[in-house]
PDB file of C-alpha atoms in Angstrom:
ATOM      1  CA  SER A   1     -15.017  12.484 -15.836  1.00  0.00           C
ATOM      2  CA  PHE A   2     -13.260  12.124 -19.152  1.00  0.00           C
ATOM      3  CA  GLU A   3     -12.257  15.809 -19.362  1.00  0.00           C
ATOM      4  CA  SER A   4      -8.560  14.843 -19.443  1.00  0.00           C
ATOM      5  CA  GLY A   5      -9.136  11.797 -21.608  1.00  0.00           C
ATOM      6  CA  PRO A   6      -9.979   8.167 -20.889  1.00  0.00           C
ATOM      7  CA  PRO A   7      -8.498   6.678 -17.692  1.00  0.00           C
ATOM      8  CA  CYS A   8      -6.780   3.816 -19.599  1.00  0.00           C
ATOM      9  CA  LEU A   9      -4.299   4.715 -22.319  1.00  0.00           C
ATOM     10  CA  ASN A  10      -3.325   1.180 -23.320  1.00  0.00           C
ATOM     11  CA  ILE A  11      -4.279  -2.414 -22.445  1.00  0.00           C
ATOM     12  CA  ASP A  12      -2.166  -5.363 -23.537  1.00  0.00           C
ATOM     13  CA  LEU A  13      -3.815  -8.732 -22.782  1.00  0.00           C
ATOM     14  CA  SER A  14      -1.764 -11.917 -23.127  1.00  0.00           C
ATOM     15  CA  ALA A  15      -2.873 -14.405 -25.777  1.00  0.00           C
ATOM     16  CA  ASP A  16      -3.877 -16.953 -23.113  1.00  0.00           C
ATOM     17  CA  GLY A  17      -5.820 -14.302 -21.169  1.00  0.00           C
ATOM     18  CA  LYS A  18      -3.948 -15.003 -17.925  1.00  0.00           C
ATOM     19  CA  PHE A  19      -2.364 -11.574 -17.484  1.00  0.00           C
ATOM     20  CA  ALA A  20      -2.488  -8.053 -18.841  1.00  0.00           C
ATOM     21  CA  PHE A  21      -0.578  -4.797 -18.743  1.00  0.00           C
ATOM     22  CA  VAL A  22      -2.683  -1.655 -18.293  1.00  0.00           C
ATOM     23  CA  GLU A  23      -1.308   1.859 -18.772  1.00  0.00           C
ATOM     24  CA  PHE A  24      -3.309   4.530 -16.961  1.00  0.00           C
ATOM     25  CA  ARG A  25      -3.529   8.234 -17.753  1.00  0.00           C
ATOM     26  CA  ASP A  26      -1.907   9.420 -14.515  1.00  0.00           C
ATOM     27  CA  GLU A  27      -0.494   8.366 -11.144  1.00  0.00           C
ATOM     28  CA  ALA A  28      -3.671   9.169  -9.194  1.00  0.00           C
ATOM     29  CA  ILE A  29      -5.854   6.923 -11.355  1.00  0.00           C
ATOM     30  CA  THR A  30      -3.207   4.185 -11.188  1.00  0.00           C
ATOM     31  CA  THR A  31      -3.143   4.301  -7.381  1.00  0.00           C
ATOM     32  CA  ILE A  32      -6.937   4.116  -7.218  1.00  0.00           C
ATOM     33  CA  ALA A  33      -7.020   1.169  -9.642  1.00  0.00           C
ATOM     34  CA  LEU A  34      -4.358  -0.679  -7.638  1.00  0.00           C
ATOM     35  CA  THR A  35      -6.316  -0.145  -4.433  1.00  0.00           C
ATOM     36  CA  LEU A  36      -9.652  -1.174  -5.912  1.00  0.00           C
ATOM     37  CA  PHE A  37      -8.668  -4.187  -7.988  1.00  0.00           C
ATOM     38  CA  ASP A  38      -5.830  -5.938  -6.123  1.00  0.00           C
ATOM     39  CA  LYS A  39      -7.229  -9.120  -4.535  1.00  0.00           C
ATOM     40  CA  MET A  40     -10.707  -8.397  -5.948  1.00  0.00           C
ATOM     41  CA  GLU A  41     -12.507 -11.620  -6.821  1.00  0.00           C
ATOM     42  CA  LEU A  42     -13.268 -12.199 -10.498  1.00  0.00           C
ATOM     43  CA  CYS A  43     -14.895 -15.424 -11.675  1.00  0.00           C
ATOM     44  CA  GLY A  44     -14.141 -17.046  -8.329  1.00  0.00           C
ATOM     45  CA  ARG A  45     -10.424 -16.150  -8.327  1.00  0.00           C
ATOM     46  CA  PRO A  46      -8.597 -13.193  -6.759  1.00  0.00           C
ATOM     47  CA  LEU A  47      -6.948 -10.703  -9.104  1.00  0.00           C
ATOM     48  CA  ASN A  48      -3.272  -9.968  -8.481  1.00  0.00           C
ATOM     49  CA  VAL A  49      -2.711  -6.344  -9.421  1.00  0.00           C
ATOM     50  CA  GLY A  50       0.575  -4.545  -8.925  1.00  0.00           C
ATOM     51  CA  ARG A  51       3.179  -2.318 -10.442  1.00  0.00           C
ATOM     52  CA  PRO A  52       5.635  -3.788 -12.959  1.00  0.00           C
ATOM     53  CA  ARG A  53       9.069  -5.024 -11.892  1.00  0.00           C
ATOM     54  CA  GLY A  54      11.553  -2.197 -11.897  1.00  0.00           C
ATOM     55  CA  TYR A  55       8.879   0.445 -11.209  1.00  0.00           C
ATOM     56  CA  ILE A  56      10.403   3.715  -9.990  1.00  0.00           C
ATOM     57  CA  GLU A  57       8.313   5.943  -7.717  1.00  0.00           C
ATOM     58  CA  PRO A  58       7.675   9.435  -9.143  1.00  0.00           C
ATOM     59  CA  GLY A  59      10.292  11.879  -7.908  1.00  0.00           C
ATOM     60  CA  SER A  60      12.905   9.216  -7.125  1.00  0.00           C
ATOM     61  CA  GLN A  61      16.092   8.811  -9.103  1.00  0.00           C
ATOM     62  CA  PRO A  62      16.828   5.565 -10.949  1.00  0.00           C
ATOM     63  CA  ALA A  63      20.144   3.914 -10.077  1.00  0.00           C
ATOM     64  CA  LEU A  64      21.808   3.752 -13.482  1.00  0.00           C
ATOM     65  CA  GLY A  65      25.429   3.618 -12.318  1.00  0.00           C
ATOM     66  CA  LEU A  66      26.326   6.705 -14.360  1.00  0.00           C
ATOM     67  CA  PRO A  67      29.006   9.147 -13.176  1.00  0.00           C
ATOM     68  CA  THR A  68      27.670  12.077 -11.198  1.00  0.00           C
ATOM     69  CA  SER A  69      30.140  14.525 -12.769  1.00  0.00           C
ATOM     70  CA  LEU A  70      32.392  14.745 -15.811  1.00  0.00           C
ATOM     71  CA  PRO A  71      36.087  15.728 -15.838  1.00  0.00           C
ATOM     72  CA  LEU A  72      36.813  19.344 -16.626  1.00  0.00           C
ATOM     73  CA  LEU A  73      38.593  20.285 -19.832  1.00  0.00           C
ATOM     74  CA  GLY A  74      41.619  21.344 -17.781  1.00  0.00           C
ATOM     75  CA  GLY A  75      42.320  17.703 -16.961  1.00  0.00           C
ATOM     76  CA  GLN A  76      41.220  17.810 -13.329  1.00  0.00           C
ATOM     77  CA  PRO A  77      39.858  14.537 -11.960  1.00  0.00           C
ATOM     78  CA  PRO A  78      36.113  14.276 -11.514  1.00  0.00           C
ATOM     79  CA  ALA A  79      34.670  15.025  -8.107  1.00  0.00           C
ATOM     80  CA  PRO A  80      33.950  11.920  -6.021  1.00  0.00           C
ATOM     81  CA  PRO A  81      30.332  10.826  -5.988  1.00  0.00           C
ATOM     82  CA  PRO A  82      28.320  12.036  -3.014  1.00  0.00           C
ATOM     83  CA  ALA A  83      28.153   9.667  -0.046  1.00  0.00           C
ATOM     84  CA  PRO A  84      24.972   7.602  -0.070  1.00  0.00           C
ATOM     85  CA  ILE A  85      22.336   8.778   2.344  1.00  0.00           C
ATOM     86  CA  PRO A  86      21.522   6.038   4.850  1.00  0.00           C
ATOM     87  CA  PRO A  87      17.872   4.987   4.884  1.00  0.00           C
ATOM     88  CA  ALA A  88      15.818   6.776   7.498  1.00  0.00           C
ATOM     89  CA  VAL A  89      15.154   4.658  10.537  1.00  0.00           C
ATOM     90  CA  ASN A  90      12.017   5.502  12.407  1.00  0.00           C
ATOM     91  CA  PRO A  91      12.995   5.371  16.077  1.00  0.00           C
ATOM     92  CA  ALA A  92       9.310   5.193  17.016  1.00  0.00           C
ATOM     93  CA  ALA A  93       8.695   2.053  14.944  1.00  0.00           C
ATOM     94  CA  THR A  94       6.869  -0.667  16.843  1.00  0.00           C
ATOM     95  CA  ARG A  95       5.189  -3.925  15.857  1.00  0.00           C
ATOM     96  CA  CYS A  96       1.798  -2.150  15.887  1.00  0.00           C
ATOM     97  CA  ILE A  97       0.212   0.232  13.406  1.00  0.00           C
ATOM     98  CA  ARG A  98      -3.069   2.099  13.573  1.00  0.00           C
ATOM     99  CA  LEU A  99      -4.979   2.654  10.333  1.00  0.00           C
ATOM    100  CA  ASP A 100      -7.428   5.570  10.166  1.00  0.00           C
ATOM    101  CA  LYS A 101      -9.809   6.829   7.432  1.00  0.00           C
ATOM    102  CA  MET A 102     -10.386   3.278   6.265  1.00  0.00           C
ATOM    103  CA  ILE A 103     -13.304   1.850   8.244  1.00  0.00           C
ATOM    104  CA  THR A 104     -16.858   3.096   7.734  1.00  0.00           C
ATOM    105  CA  SER A 105     -19.758   2.616  10.136  1.00  0.00           C
ATOM    106  CA  ASP A 106     -21.614   0.330   7.692  1.00  0.00           C
ATOM    107  CA  MET A 107     -18.602  -2.027   7.727  1.00  0.00           C
ATOM    108  CA  LEU A 108     -19.066  -2.407  11.474  1.00  0.00           C
ATOM    109  CA  GLU A 109     -22.817  -3.043  11.544  1.00  0.00           C
ATOM    110  CA  ASP A 110     -23.205  -6.279   9.569  1.00  0.00           C
ATOM    111  CA  ASP A 111     -21.421  -9.252  11.187  1.00  0.00           C
ATOM    112  CA  GLU A 112     -20.588 -10.893   7.831  1.00  0.00           C
ATOM    113  CA  GLU A 113     -19.172  -7.704   6.362  1.00  0.00           C
ATOM    114  CA  TYR A 114     -17.200  -7.101   9.580  1.00  0.00           C
ATOM    115  CA  LYS A 115     -15.598 -10.566   9.299  1.00  0.00           C
ATOM    116  CA  ASP A 116     -14.840  -9.970   5.602  1.00  0.00           C
ATOM    117  CA  VAL A 117     -13.183  -6.616   6.351  1.00  0.00           C
ATOM    118  CA  LEU A 118     -11.071  -8.180   9.130  1.00  0.00           C
ATOM    119  CA  GLU A 119      -9.921 -10.927   6.769  1.00  0.00           C
ATOM    120  CA  ASP A 120      -9.268  -8.516   3.868  1.00  0.00           C
ATOM    121  CA  ILE A 121      -7.106  -6.278   6.052  1.00  0.00           C
ATOM    122  CA  ARG A 122      -5.224  -9.288   7.448  1.00  0.00           C
ATOM    123  CA  LEU A 123      -4.520 -10.584   3.928  1.00  0.00           C
ATOM    124  CA  GLU A 124      -3.396  -7.172   2.685  1.00  0.00           C
ATOM    125  CA  CYS A 125      -1.090  -6.632   5.684  1.00  0.00           C
ATOM    126  CA  GLU A 126       0.416 -10.118   5.347  1.00  0.00           C
ATOM    127  CA  ARG A 127       1.957  -8.884   2.087  1.00  0.00           C
ATOM    128  CA  PHE A 128       4.315  -6.863   4.300  1.00  0.00           C
ATOM    129  CA  GLY A 129       5.061  -9.383   7.055  1.00  0.00           C
ATOM    130  CA  LYS A 130       3.558 -11.950   9.417  1.00  0.00           C
ATOM    131  CA  VAL A 131       0.451 -10.578  11.131  1.00  0.00           C
ATOM    132  CA  GLU A 132      -0.331 -11.757  14.640  1.00  0.00           C
ATOM    133  CA  GLN A 133      -3.634  -9.946  15.130  1.00  0.00           C
ATOM    134  CA  VAL A 134      -6.032  -7.430  13.561  1.00  0.00           C
ATOM    135  CA  LYS A 135      -8.506  -5.468  15.708  1.00  0.00           C
ATOM    136  CA  ILE A 136     -11.327  -3.254  14.487  1.00  0.00           C
ATOM    137  CA  PRO A 137     -13.307  -1.699  17.355  1.00  0.00           C
ATOM    138  CA  ARG A 138     -17.088  -1.809  16.917  1.00  0.00           C
ATOM    139  CA  GLN A 139     -19.807   0.589  18.040  1.00  0.00           C
ATOM    140  CA  GLY A 140     -19.580   1.334  21.771  1.00  0.00           C
ATOM    141  CA  GLU A 141     -15.863   0.448  21.963  1.00  0.00           C
ATOM    142  CA  PRO A 142     -13.029   2.988  22.189  1.00  0.00           C
ATOM    143  CA  ASN A 143     -11.431   4.063  18.875  1.00  0.00           C
ATOM    144  CA  VAL A 144     -14.383   3.156  16.636  1.00  0.00           C
ATOM    145  CA  GLY A 145     -13.417   3.743  13.013  1.00  0.00           C
ATOM    146  CA  ALA A 146      -9.770   2.791  13.537  1.00  0.00           C
ATOM    147  CA  CYS A 147      -8.059  -0.482  12.673  1.00  0.00           C
ATOM    148  CA  PHE A 148      -5.131  -1.916  14.629  1.00  0.00           C
ATOM    149  CA  VAL A 149      -2.618  -4.400  13.214  1.00  0.00           C
ATOM    150  CA  LEU A 150      -0.036  -6.277  15.298  1.00  0.00           C
ATOM    151  CA  PHE A 151       2.856  -7.647  13.234  1.00  0.00           C
ATOM    152  CA  ALA A 152       5.273 -10.366  14.352  1.00  0.00           C
ATOM    153  CA  ASP A 153       8.219  -7.964  13.996  1.00  0.00           C
ATOM    154  CA  LYS A 154       9.058  -4.278  13.525  1.00  0.00           C
ATOM    155  CA  GLU A 155      10.252  -4.830   9.941  1.00  0.00           C
ATOM    156  CA  GLY A 156       6.825  -6.049   8.805  1.00  0.00           C
ATOM    157  CA  ALA A 157       5.111  -3.197  10.642  1.00  0.00           C
ATOM    158  CA  ALA A 158       7.502  -0.646   9.121  1.00  0.00           C
ATOM    159  CA  LYS A 159       6.866  -1.933   5.612  1.00  0.00           C
ATOM    160  CA  GLY A 160       3.101  -1.993   6.260  1.00  0.00           C
ATOM    161  CA  GLN A 161       3.110   1.543   7.630  1.00  0.00           C
ATOM    162  CA  GLN A 162       5.138   2.812   4.677  1.00  0.00           C
ATOM    163  CA  MET A 163       3.020   1.048   2.030  1.00  0.00           C
ATOM    164  CA  LEU A 164      -0.388   1.811   3.563  1.00  0.00           C
ATOM    165  CA  HIS A 165       0.146   5.445   4.632  1.00  0.00           C
ATOM    166  CA  ASN A 166      -1.594   7.797   2.158  1.00  0.00           C
ATOM    167  CA  ARG A 167      -2.912   4.836   0.140  1.00  0.00           C
ATOM    168  CA  GLN A 168      -6.321   5.498  -1.370  1.00  0.00           C
ATOM    169  CA  PHE A 169      -9.153   3.428   0.093  1.00  0.00           C
ATOM    170  CA  ASP A 170     -12.801   4.084  -0.727  1.00  0.00           C
ATOM    171  CA  GLY A 171     -11.955   7.671  -1.759  1.00  0.00           C
ATOM    172  CA  ASN A 172      -9.959   8.426   1.409  1.00  0.00           C
ATOM    173  CA  SER A 173      -6.218   8.652   2.055  1.00  0.00           C
ATOM    174  CA  VAL A 174      -5.401   6.098   4.744  1.00  0.00           C
ATOM    175  CA  VAL A 175      -3.394   7.348   7.711  1.00  0.00           C
ATOM    176  CA  ALA A 176      -1.027   4.636   8.983  1.00  0.00           C
ATOM    177  CA  ALA A 177       0.906   5.372  12.170  1.00  0.00           C
ATOM    178  CA  PHE A 178       2.942   3.394  14.666  1.00  0.00           C
ATOM    179  CA  ILE A 179       1.451   3.015  18.117  1.00  0.00           C
ATOM    180  CA  PRO A 180       3.017   1.628  21.309  1.00  0.00           C
ATOM    181  CA  GLU A 181       2.458  -2.105  21.705  1.00  0.00           C
ATOM    182  CA  THR A 182       0.878  -1.373  25.091  1.00  0.00           C
ATOM    183  CA  ASP A 183      -1.926   0.502  23.245  1.00  0.00           C
ATOM    184  CA  PHE A 184      -2.822  -2.551  21.172  1.00  0.00           C
TER     185      PHE A 184
END
């Protein structure tokens, strides 16, 4: 609905028509648009949709290199900057991730659509690292409705899990979790 205004606030199309910048009303609409339109085919060519270079996630602090404190009037030296927090390492990270809330039963019924979904997921996951295999169980198999992706290394799987977890897909928030390689 347009109760809060139109979803697009500004669109700037290049003179040659090869790229555009679109400013959306809010983060939720932006995330949905990114999910829906990235790699969508238009006039026989896939769209490349993404955030601009230098994008800063909401709630994170930009690294501007500014001092964290100022000297006091009494001439005392400024406090040292806080020690950087090391990035969290997930000890349970494996080369395999399971994606839930992404696959619908109608995607599994038609053989052509099933092949398309497998290929789409493979292409999307290859943005994060080399993919060795994608499995989507069909009716009558265990774990119907889930999708399993085996990456060549833990780094690709970790990036995939981070980027896909809570991503909007067909109105649902995807759940991306590591699973033991033996469960693949």
